Coordinates of C-alpha atoms and ligand atoms in Angstrom, one line a residue:
M83 CA 0.0 0.0 0.0
N84 CA 1.3 3.4 -1.0
F85 CA -0.7 5.3 1.7
K86 CA -1.1 5.5 5.5
V87 CA -4.4 5.9 7.3
T88 CA -5.0 7.7 10.6
N89 CA -8.4 8.2 12.3
L90 CA -10.0 11.6 12.4
K91 CA -12.0 12.5 15.5
P92 CA -14.8 11.6 16.1
F93 CA -15.2 9.8 12.7
G94 CA -13.6 9.6 9.3
V95 CA -10.0 8.8 8.3
L96 CA -7.1 10.8 6.9
V97 CA -5.2 9.1 4.1
E98 CA -1.7 10.4 3.3
P99 CA 1.0 9.2 0.9
K100 CA 3.9 7.1 2.3
N101 CA 6.3 8.9 0.0
D102 CA 6.4 11.9 -2.4
K103 CA 4.8 12.1 -5.8
V104 CA 1.8 9.8 -5.3
K105 CA -1.2 10.9 -7.3
V106 CA -4.8 10.5 -5.9
Q107 CA -5.4 8.4 -9.1
D108 CA -2.7 5.9 -8.0
L109 CA -4.7 4.9 -4.9
D110 CA -6.6 1.6 -5.1
I111 CA -10.2 2.6 -5.4
E112 CA -11.6 -0.5 -3.7
S113 CA -9.4 0.1 -0.7
L114 CA -10.7 3.6 -0.4
R115 CA -14.3 2.5 -0.9
H116 CA -13.8 0.1 2.0
L117 CA -12.5 2.9 4.2
F118 CA -15.5 5.0 3.1
R119 CA -18.0 2.3 4.0
M120 CA -16.3 1.8 7.4
N121 CA -15.8 5.4 8.3
Q122 CA -18.3 7.6 6.3
L123 CA -15.6 10.1 5.4
V124 CA -12.2 9.8 3.7
A125 CA -9.9 12.8 3.5
L126 CA -6.9 12.5 1.1
R127 CA -4.1 14.9 1.9
G128 CA -0.6 15.4 0.5
F129 CA -1.2 13.8 -2.9
E130 CA -0.5 15.4 -6.2
A131 CA -3.4 17.7 -7.1
F132 CA -5.6 17.6 -10.2
E133 CA -4.6 19.9 -13.0
N134 CA -8.1 21.0 -13.8
A135 CA -11.8 20.4 -13.3
D136 CA -12.0 17.7 -16.0
H137 CA -9.2 15.7 -14.4
F138 CA -11.0 15.9 -11.1
S139 CA -14.4 14.7 -12.6
D140 CA -12.6 12.0 -14.5
Y141 CA -11.2 10.7 -11.2
C142 CA -14.7 10.9 -9.6
E143 CA -16.0 8.6 -12.4
S144 CA -13.8 5.9 -10.9
W145 CA -16.1 6.0 -7.8
G146 CA -19.3 5.6 -9.9
E147 CA -21.7 7.4 -12.1
V148 CA -21.3 11.1 -11.8
S149 CA -24.5 13.1 -11.4
L150 CA -25.0 15.7 -14.1
W151 CA -26.2 19.2 -13.2
P152 CA -27.3 22.1 -15.4
F153 CA -23.8 23.5 -15.0
G154 CA -22.1 20.1 -15.8
K155 CA -20.3 17.7 -13.4
V156 CA -18.2 20.0 -11.2
L157 CA -19.7 22.7 -9.0
E158 CA -17.2 25.5 -8.5
L159 CA -17.7 26.8 -5.0
V160 CA -16.2 30.3 -4.9
E161 CA -17.6 33.4 -3.2
Q162 CA -19.4 35.6 -5.8
E163 CA -19.6 39.4 -5.8
N164 CA -23.4 39.6 -5.3
P165 CA -24.5 36.1 -4.6
Q166 CA -28.1 35.2 -5.4
D167 CA -27.8 32.1 -3.2
H168 CA -26.0 31.3 0.1
I169 CA -23.9 28.6 -1.6
F170 CA -22.0 31.3 -3.4
D171 CA -21.8 33.6 -0.3
N172 CA -19.3 33.6 2.6
S173 CA -22.0 32.9 5.1
Y174 CA -22.4 29.8 7.2
V175 CA -24.6 27.0 5.7
P176 CA -26.8 25.0 8.1
L177 CA -26.8 21.2 8.0
H178 CA -28.6 19.5 5.1
W179 CA -28.1 16.6 2.7
D180 CA -27.3 17.1 -1.0
G181 CA -29.8 16.1 -3.7
M182 CA -32.8 16.5 -1.4
Y183 CA -34.3 18.8 -4.1
R184 CA -33.2 16.7 -7.0
P185 CA -34.6 13.5 -8.7
Q186 CA -31.6 11.4 -7.5
I187 CA -29.8 11.6 -4.2
P188 CA -26.0 11.0 -4.6
E189 CA -24.2 8.6 -2.2
Y190 CA -20.8 10.2 -2.5
Q191 CA -19.9 13.9 -2.3
I192 CA -16.4 14.4 -3.5
F193 CA -14.7 17.7 -2.8
H194 CA -11.4 19.0 -4.1
C195 CA -9.8 22.0 -2.5
V196 CA -8.3 24.1 -5.3
K197 CA -7.3 26.8 -2.9
A198 CA -7.7 26.9 0.9
P199 CA -8.6 29.9 3.0
L200 CA -5.7 31.1 5.1
P201 CA -5.5 29.8 8.6
G202 CA -8.1 31.6 10.8
Q203 CA -10.3 32.7 7.9
G204 CA -12.9 30.0 8.6
G205 CA -14.8 28.1 5.9
K206 CA -14.6 24.6 7.3
T207 CA -17.0 22.1 5.7
T208 CA -19.0 20.6 8.6
F209 CA -20.2 17.0 8.8
S210 CA -22.5 15.4 11.3
N211 CA -22.6 11.6 11.6
T212 CA -26.3 10.9 12.0
T213 CA -26.0 7.1 12.7
L214 CA -23.7 8.0 15.7
A215 CA -26.2 10.8 16.7
L216 CA -29.1 8.3 16.7
Q217 CA -27.1 5.7 18.7
S218 CA -26.3 8.2 21.5
A219 CA -29.7 9.9 21.5
S220 CA -32.1 9.5 24.5
S221 CA -35.2 7.5 23.8
E222 CA -37.3 10.6 24.4
A223 CA -35.4 12.5 21.7
R224 CA -35.7 9.6 19.3
E225 CA -39.4 9.3 20.0
M226 CA -40.0 13.0 19.2
W227 CA -37.9 12.9 16.0
T228 CA -39.8 9.8 14.8
K229 CA -43.0 11.8 14.8
V230 CA -41.7 14.6 12.6
T231 CA -41.6 15.1 8.8
G232 CA -39.7 18.0 7.3
V233 CA -41.3 19.7 4.3
Y234 CA -38.8 21.8 2.3
E235 CA -39.2 24.2 -0.6
R236 CA -36.3 25.8 -2.4
K237 CA -36.0 27.9 -5.5
M238 CA -32.6 28.8 -6.9
E239 CA -30.7 29.0 -10.1
F240 CA -30.7 25.2 -10.8
Y241 CA -34.2 24.1 -9.6
N242 CA -37.5 25.1 -8.0
S243 CA -38.4 22.1 -5.8
K244 CA -40.5 20.8 -3.0
T245 CA -39.5 17.8 -1.1
L246 CA -40.3 16.0 2.2
S247 CA -38.7 13.5 4.4
P248 CA -39.3 11.9 7.8
I249 CA -36.6 13.0 10.2
I250 CA -35.6 9.4 10.9
T251 CA -35.5 7.1 7.9
K252 CA -33.6 4.1 6.7
H253 CA -30.3 4.3 4.9
P254 CA -31.2 3.5 1.2
H255 CA -28.9 0.4 0.9
R256 CA -28.1 -0.7 4.5
D257 CA -30.1 -1.8 7.5
V258 CA -29.3 1.3 9.6
S259 CA -31.3 4.3 10.5
V260 CA -30.2 7.8 9.6
I261 CA -31.4 11.4 10.2
R262 CA -32.6 13.5 7.3
Y263 CA -32.9 17.1 8.4
G264 CA -32.7 20.4 6.7
E265 CA -31.6 22.6 9.6
P266 CA -33.3 26.0 9.7
H267 CA -30.8 28.8 9.4
S268 CA -30.1 30.7 12.6
A269 CA -30.4 34.5 12.5
A270 CA -27.9 34.6 15.3
K271 CA -25.2 33.2 12.9
G272 CA -25.6 36.1 10.5
H273 CA -27.1 36.9 7.1
F274 CA -28.3 34.1 4.8
V275 CA -29.2 34.7 1.2
N276 CA -32.2 32.9 -0.3
P277 CA -33.2 30.7 2.5
P278 CA -35.4 27.6 1.7
V279 CA -39.0 27.5 3.1
L280 CA -39.1 24.9 5.8
E281 CA -42.0 23.3 7.7
F282 CA -42.0 20.6 10.3
T283 CA -45.1 18.6 10.8
G284 CA -46.0 16.0 13.4
V285 CA -45.4 17.9 16.6
D286 CA -47.4 20.7 18.1
D287 CA -46.1 24.2 17.7
N288 CA -45.2 24.5 21.3
E289 CA -42.9 21.4 20.9
L290 CA -41.1 22.8 17.9
N291 CA -38.4 24.6 19.8
D292 CA -37.6 21.5 21.8
F293 CA -37.5 19.5 18.6
H294 CA -35.0 21.7 16.8
H295 CA -33.0 22.2 20.0
S296 CA -32.6 18.5 20.6
L297 CA -31.5 17.9 17.1
E298 CA -29.0 20.7 17.2
E299 CA -27.6 19.3 20.4
A300 CA -27.3 15.8 18.9
L301 CA -26.0 16.8 15.5
Y302 CA -23.3 19.3 16.8
A303 CA -22.3 17.2 19.8
P304 CA -18.4 16.7 19.7
D305 CA -18.9 12.9 19.5
N306 CA -20.9 13.2 16.3
F307 CA -19.5 16.3 14.5
Y308 CA -16.4 16.8 12.4
A309 CA -15.4 20.1 10.7
H310 CA -12.9 19.8 7.9
E311 CA -10.3 22.6 7.8
W312 CA -9.2 22.7 4.2
Q313 CA -5.7 22.6 2.9
T314 CA -5.0 23.2 -0.7
G315 CA -5.1 19.9 -2.6
D316 CA -7.3 18.1 -0.1
V317 CA -9.8 15.6 -1.5
V318 CA -12.7 14.6 0.8
V319 CA -15.1 11.8 0.0
A320 CA -18.2 12.0 2.2
D321 CA -21.2 9.7 2.7
N322 CA -24.2 11.8 1.8
F323 CA -26.6 9.0 2.8
S324 CA -25.7 8.9 6.5
L325 CA -24.0 12.3 7.1
L326 CA -25.4 15.8 7.0
H327 CA -23.2 18.6 6.1
G328 CA -22.9 22.4 6.1
R329 CA -20.3 25.1 6.1
E330 CA -18.8 27.5 8.6
R331 CA -18.7 31.1 7.5
F332 CA -15.4 32.5 6.2
V333 CA -13.8 35.9 5.8
S334 CA -15.1 37.6 2.7
K335 CA -12.6 37.6 -0.2
S336 CA -10.7 34.7 1.3
P337 CA -9.0 32.6 -1.4
R338 CA -11.4 29.7 -0.7
H339 CA -12.1 27.6 -3.8
I340 CA -13.7 24.2 -3.5
Q341 CA -14.9 21.9 -6.3
R342 CA -17.6 19.4 -5.7
V343 CA -18.9 16.4 -7.6
H344 CA -21.8 14.1 -6.8
V345 CA -21.4 10.4 -7.5
L346 CA -24.5 8.2 -7.6
S347 CA -24.9 4.9 -5.7
D348 CA -25.1 1.6 -7.6
P349 CA -28.0 1.3 -8.4
P350 CA -28.8 5.1 -8.3
F351 CA -31.1 6.2 -5.5
S352 CA -34.3 8.0 -6.7
N353 CA -35.4 10.7 -4.3
P354 CA -38.3 9.2 -2.4
G355 CA -39.6 12.6 -1.1
L356 CA -39.6 14.7 -4.2
E357 CA -43.0 16.3 -4.6
S358 CA -42.3 18.8 -7.4
Y359 CA -39.2 19.6 -9.4
Q360 CA -38.7 22.2 -12.2
Ligands
LIG14 FE1 -24.6 20.7 0.3

């Protein structure tokens, strides 16, 4: 093996080369897939970077079928001058799962850090391991979450969709429960451009605060939560079926440039909650 593996806390693994000049493409994909299945997040650091977006998406094809968006395969996450949506802003992004508004939900999110923010500028990508959160939750909390369904509507450049999901549901391909939750944005964490419209049904209005608070506590608990601080050249493969993810805010005009590709599961997973999609 041309790489070494260390555990990240509280979940995930860091994969680094044993010697110089190893390319990401040189790593055995089935070994990485095994690490991914066991740990839900694989961060590759210190390998030779991709020269351009096409090389990156070509690499992602080795993980499975790449999901095609109106913009193509690679989403370029760079802060924009006057962003029409929070994904192109420098704001924090609450926890969610990708593909929730799309016909298919990808299993793999693959990120490539073209340029990292400077130390202290923020912009970590955040991940919550929902299988761990469920295992450590109290029975009262689980009982409450089981009653609730989230209803989400979001209109942005690439779609205008409505989708719903029970808070607790089954992993599409494994016999394990996961949390699907689009976290409401918190005004206390600053501005947020183009928020989705969220509704949570199944609990009384007077229980809603407790509901959101208990999920926030569980999902951001240090035992379930990992925030990836980017270094230029990092590649992170994250399990979009069992993790939720978001972003910490970053200093405006930081040199933060992340590319992201969605890879479908085999067989692809059709979004069970999509009510309308344009
Ligand atoms: Fe996302």
